Short mmCIF file of C-alpha atoms in Angstrom, two decimals:
data_model
loop_
_atom_site.label_atom_id
_atom_site.label_comp_id
_atom_site.label_asym_id
_atom_site.label_seq_id
_atom_site.Cartn_x
_atom_site.Cartn_y
_atom_site.Cartn_z
CA MET A 251 -23.12 17.33 -20.30
CA PRO A 252 -20.51 19.75 -21.61
CA THR A 253 -22.16 21.52 -24.45
CA TYR A 254 -20.64 24.09 -27.23
CA ASN A 255 -22.48 25.30 -30.00
CA GLU A 256 -25.05 22.39 -30.24
CA ALA A 257 -28.35 24.27 -30.41
CA GLU A 258 -29.90 21.87 -32.79
CA ARG A 259 -28.59 18.67 -31.22
CA LEU A 260 -28.79 19.62 -27.48
CA PRO A 261 -32.69 18.97 -27.03
CA ARG A 262 -32.45 15.45 -28.81
CA THR A 263 -29.52 14.61 -26.77
CA CYS A 264 -31.17 15.37 -23.39
CA GLU A 265 -34.24 13.51 -24.69
CA MET A 266 -32.05 10.49 -25.42
CA VAL A 267 -30.25 10.56 -22.10
CA GLU A 268 -34.01 10.50 -20.52
CA ARG A 269 -34.79 7.42 -22.56
CA ILE A 270 -31.57 5.76 -21.66
CA VAL A 271 -31.87 5.97 -17.97
CA SER A 272 -35.50 4.80 -18.23
CA LYS A 273 -34.34 1.72 -20.03
CA VAL A 274 -31.77 0.66 -17.22
CA GLY A 275 -34.25 1.57 -14.57
CA ILE A 276 -32.67 4.62 -13.08
CA SER A 277 -35.39 7.06 -11.83
CA ASP A 278 -33.15 9.43 -9.44
CA TYR A 279 -30.85 11.30 -11.92
CA GLU A 280 -29.88 14.69 -13.07
CA ILE A 281 -28.87 16.13 -16.38
CA ILE A 282 -26.49 19.04 -15.60
CA VAL A 283 -25.71 20.87 -18.90
CA VAL A 284 -22.71 23.03 -18.65
CA THR A 285 -22.39 25.65 -21.71
CA ASN A 286 -20.05 28.45 -22.76
CA THR A 287 -19.26 30.82 -25.60
CA ALA A 288 -16.76 31.31 -28.16
CA LEU A 289 -13.41 33.59 -27.36
CA ASP A 290 -15.59 36.64 -28.64
CA GLY A 291 -18.64 35.95 -26.48
CA SER A 292 -20.74 34.71 -29.35
CA HIS A 293 -22.68 31.45 -29.33
CA ASP A 294 -25.41 29.90 -31.65
CA GLY A 295 -28.38 29.93 -29.13
CA THR A 296 -27.16 26.78 -27.24
CA LEU A 297 -27.07 28.81 -23.84
CA ASP A 298 -30.60 29.87 -24.27
CA ILE A 299 -31.87 26.62 -25.09
CA ALA A 300 -30.24 25.04 -22.30
CA ASP A 301 -32.09 27.48 -20.03
CA ASN A 302 -35.26 26.48 -21.48
CA LEU A 303 -34.51 22.87 -21.03
CA ALA A 304 -33.70 23.40 -17.33
CA GLU A 305 -37.06 25.38 -16.76
CA ASN A 306 -39.08 22.91 -18.12
CA SER A 307 -37.60 19.47 -16.88
CA LYS A 308 -37.24 18.63 -13.06
CA HIS A 309 -34.26 16.51 -13.95
CA THR A 310 -32.20 19.25 -16.06
CA ARG A 311 -30.16 21.93 -14.56
CA HIS A 312 -27.71 24.38 -16.52
CA ILE A 313 -24.79 25.85 -15.76
CA ARG A 314 -24.12 29.01 -17.98
CA ASN A 315 -20.69 30.33 -18.72
CA GLU A 316 -20.73 33.66 -20.37
CA SER A 317 -17.15 32.98 -21.78
CA CYS A 318 -15.01 30.61 -23.35
CA ALA A 319 -14.36 27.60 -20.89
CA GLY A 320 -12.33 24.39 -21.52
CA ILE A 321 -14.02 21.03 -21.59
CA GLY A 322 -12.07 20.19 -18.45
CA TYR A 323 -13.26 23.16 -16.47
CA ARG A 324 -16.78 22.57 -17.59
CA PHE A 325 -16.53 19.04 -16.39
CA ARG A 326 -15.22 20.09 -13.05
CA GLN A 327 -18.12 22.55 -12.70
CA GLY A 328 -20.45 19.69 -13.35
CA VAL A 329 -18.82 17.55 -10.79
CA GLU A 330 -18.85 20.25 -8.21
CA ALA A 331 -22.67 20.73 -8.81
CA ALA A 332 -23.47 17.07 -8.84
CA THR A 333 -25.71 15.89 -6.11
CA LYS A 334 -26.11 12.13 -6.92
CA ASP A 335 -23.95 9.13 -5.88
CA PHE A 336 -22.40 8.59 -9.64
CA VAL A 337 -21.26 10.93 -12.32
CA MET A 338 -21.10 10.03 -16.08
CA MET A 339 -19.98 12.53 -18.83
CA ILE A 340 -22.21 12.56 -21.82
CA PRO A 341 -21.45 14.94 -24.80
CA GLY A 342 -23.96 17.25 -25.86
CA ASP A 343 -23.59 16.58 -29.46
CA GLY A 344 -25.22 13.15 -29.01
CA GLU A 345 -22.65 11.27 -31.27
CA PHE A 346 -23.20 8.01 -29.53
CA ASP A 347 -25.37 5.02 -30.02
CA GLU A 348 -28.24 5.01 -27.55
CA GLU A 349 -28.35 1.17 -26.95
CA SER A 350 -24.46 1.08 -26.43
CA VAL A 351 -24.65 3.69 -23.59
CA ALA A 352 -27.65 1.96 -22.06
CA GLY A 353 -25.29 -1.15 -22.04
CA VAL A 354 -22.43 0.98 -20.56
CA MET A 355 -24.87 2.41 -17.63
CA ALA A 356 -26.10 -1.38 -17.07
CA ASN A 357 -22.59 -2.00 -15.69
CA LEU A 358 -22.99 0.39 -12.87
CA GLY A 359 -21.75 -1.11 -9.75
CA LYS A 360 -19.86 -3.88 -11.24
CA SER A 361 -16.57 -2.28 -10.44
CA GLU A 362 -15.48 0.95 -8.79
CA ILE A 363 -15.42 2.77 -12.04
CA ILE A 364 -16.54 1.95 -15.56
CA ILE A 365 -14.38 2.69 -18.55
CA PRO A 366 -16.04 2.53 -22.04
CA TYR A 367 -14.03 2.33 -25.23
CA ILE A 368 -15.08 2.62 -28.57
CA GLY A 369 -16.15 -0.69 -30.26
CA ASN A 370 -16.56 0.71 -33.79
CA PRO A 371 -13.58 3.14 -34.34
CA ARG A 372 -13.40 2.86 -37.91
CA VAL A 373 -16.46 5.15 -38.14
CA ARG A 374 -13.91 7.87 -37.48
CA SER A 375 -11.56 9.39 -40.03
CA PRO A 376 -8.11 7.63 -40.19
CA GLU A 377 -6.64 11.03 -38.93
CA ARG A 378 -8.70 10.64 -35.64
CA GLN A 379 -8.20 6.96 -35.16
CA LEU A 380 -4.29 7.55 -35.29
CA MET A 381 -4.59 10.52 -32.93
CA SER A 382 -6.65 8.21 -30.45
CA LYS A 383 -4.32 5.31 -30.79
CA SER A 384 -1.36 7.56 -30.27
CA PHE A 385 -2.88 9.18 -27.29
CA THR A 386 -3.77 5.93 -25.75
CA SER A 387 -0.42 4.62 -26.31
CA ILE A 388 1.44 7.55 -24.85
CA CYS A 389 -0.86 7.53 -21.70
CA ASN A 390 -0.33 3.59 -21.21
CA LYS A 391 3.55 4.11 -21.58
CA PHE A 392 4.01 7.14 -19.44
CA PHE A 393 1.80 5.58 -16.48
CA GLY A 394 2.34 1.86 -16.71
CA LEU A 395 -1.32 1.37 -17.65
CA ASN A 396 -3.04 -0.93 -20.19
CA LEU A 397 -6.27 0.88 -21.07
CA LYS A 398 -7.93 0.59 -24.54
CA TYR A 399 -9.24 4.25 -24.25
CA TYR A 400 -8.99 7.29 -22.21
CA ASN A 401 -11.66 9.67 -23.60
CA GLY A 402 -15.09 7.66 -23.06
CA LEU A 403 -18.21 7.98 -21.32
CA CYS A 404 -16.78 6.73 -17.94
CA ILE A 405 -18.96 6.36 -14.78
CA PHE A 406 -17.43 7.31 -11.36
CA PRO A 407 -18.56 7.55 -7.73
CA ALA A 408 -18.98 11.26 -7.17
CA GLU A 409 -16.96 11.20 -3.96
CA TYR A 410 -14.01 9.66 -6.10
CA LEU A 411 -14.20 12.66 -8.43
CA LYS A 412 -14.28 15.25 -5.95
CA ALA A 413 -11.01 13.74 -4.17
CA VAL A 414 -9.04 13.90 -7.50
CA PRO A 415 -6.79 17.29 -7.79
CA MET A 416 -8.23 17.91 -11.24
CA SER A 417 -6.52 20.87 -12.88
CA CYS A 418 -6.69 19.85 -16.74
CA ASN A 419 -8.87 22.24 -18.83
CA ASN A 420 -8.27 20.71 -22.24
CA TYR A 421 -9.05 17.11 -23.83
CA ALA A 422 -6.84 15.43 -21.40
CA TYR A 423 -9.14 16.06 -18.53
CA MET A 424 -10.66 12.51 -18.59
CA ALA A 425 -7.24 10.86 -18.88
CA GLU A 426 -5.87 12.89 -15.80
CA ILE A 427 -8.74 11.66 -13.68
CA LEU A 428 -8.36 8.03 -14.81
CA ILE A 429 -4.52 8.02 -14.23
CA TYR A 430 -4.87 9.50 -10.72
CA LEU A 431 -7.48 7.04 -9.73
CA LEU A 432 -5.90 3.85 -11.50
CA LYS A 433 -2.50 4.70 -9.91
CA SER A 434 -4.24 5.12 -6.68
CA GLY A 435 -5.40 1.53 -6.75
CA VAL A 436 -9.20 2.05 -7.70
CA SER A 437 -10.87 -1.00 -9.49
CA TYR A 438 -12.19 -0.84 -13.05
CA LYS A 439 -14.11 -2.36 -15.86
CA GLU A 440 -13.62 -1.78 -19.46
CA VAL A 441 -16.72 -2.08 -21.65
CA PRO A 442 -17.42 -1.32 -25.39
CA PHE A 443 -19.78 1.18 -26.62
CA LYS A 444 -20.41 2.58 -30.17
CA ILE A 445 -20.45 6.20 -31.66
CA LYS A 446 -21.97 7.62 -34.58
CA PRO A 447 -20.14 9.00 -37.58
CA PRO A 448 -18.58 12.18 -36.30
CA ILE A 449 -20.40 15.37 -38.04
CA ASN A 450 -17.63 17.63 -36.81
CA SER A 451 -14.73 17.80 -34.24
CA LYS A 452 -14.26 20.84 -32.14
CA GLY A 453 -11.18 19.68 -30.14
CA PHE A 454 -8.25 18.37 -32.15
CA LYS A 455 -6.63 21.22 -33.51
CA ALA A 456 -2.67 21.90 -33.40
CA GLU A 457 -3.25 23.97 -30.19
CA SER A 458 -5.14 21.45 -28.64
CA ILE A 459 -2.59 18.83 -29.23
CA ASN A 460 0.04 20.92 -27.80
CA GLU A 461 -2.14 21.70 -24.61
CA THR A 462 -2.71 17.93 -24.20
CA LEU A 463 0.96 16.82 -24.37
CA GLU A 464 2.02 19.56 -21.82
CA SER A 465 -0.76 18.42 -19.52
CA LEU A 466 0.31 14.88 -19.79
CA ILE A 467 4.09 15.87 -19.16
CA SER A 468 3.06 17.83 -15.99
CA LEU A 469 0.83 14.74 -14.75
CA PHE A 470 3.79 12.52 -15.48
CA TYR A 471 5.90 14.70 -12.93
CA LYS A 472 3.07 14.60 -10.40
CA ILE A 473 2.49 10.72 -10.60
CA ASN A 474 5.76 9.42 -11.24
CA ILE A 475 8.40 11.91 -9.79
CA GLU A 476 6.31 13.66 -6.84
CA GLY A 477 4.31 10.31 -6.21
CA VAL A 478 0.68 12.19 -5.87
CA ARG A 479 -2.16 9.70 -5.20
CA VAL A 480 -5.62 10.07 -4.28
CA SER A 481 -7.00 9.05 -0.87
CA ILE A 482 -10.11 7.07 -1.17
CA ASP A 483 -11.79 6.03 1.86
#
């Protein structure tokens, strides 16, 4: 659960996740909250709240970054620390529909990886919809794929993630993982999920878009020119 400045929403999100896993009958699970600060080292108290959550829940752990860290870097930290068989990214802002996420989790085991896509995209602003469609189209054209969405709450076998040479720290990190695995022949199932109307957006600034495009160009070279693939036993 990568989390940045979500002091008010983080506790509710963790409670929601615990309700969701209970609904789908999962008892052996862990919530790994990964926090970071702003560039100047400041934060809104989220780091301390995450410490408290970890102290009071047997299912929750906290990885605390006392500096600014990209979402891809924080996701890798969570993957490296994961001890269970499967990994799912859930954002700390809780901007997702509880029943929809339970529906996504209910597909566990129906394919090697589960790839959710947003079933109610119109709750987002027209600008965000356009950005998302453009990003998806670029990924599909660059890599010969046909996914509906590259930034969802995907479910992966932990061993698969640990085999992927992840290097992306920005918002292309999930696309990097999916592209490596799908081009390596891993099977998948796409399922819809719903999100809540976004309260804010921390990721899609001009510099974030530039970093994302640079990451995709680098990945294009690795996948299509060098022919890098992931070895899955």
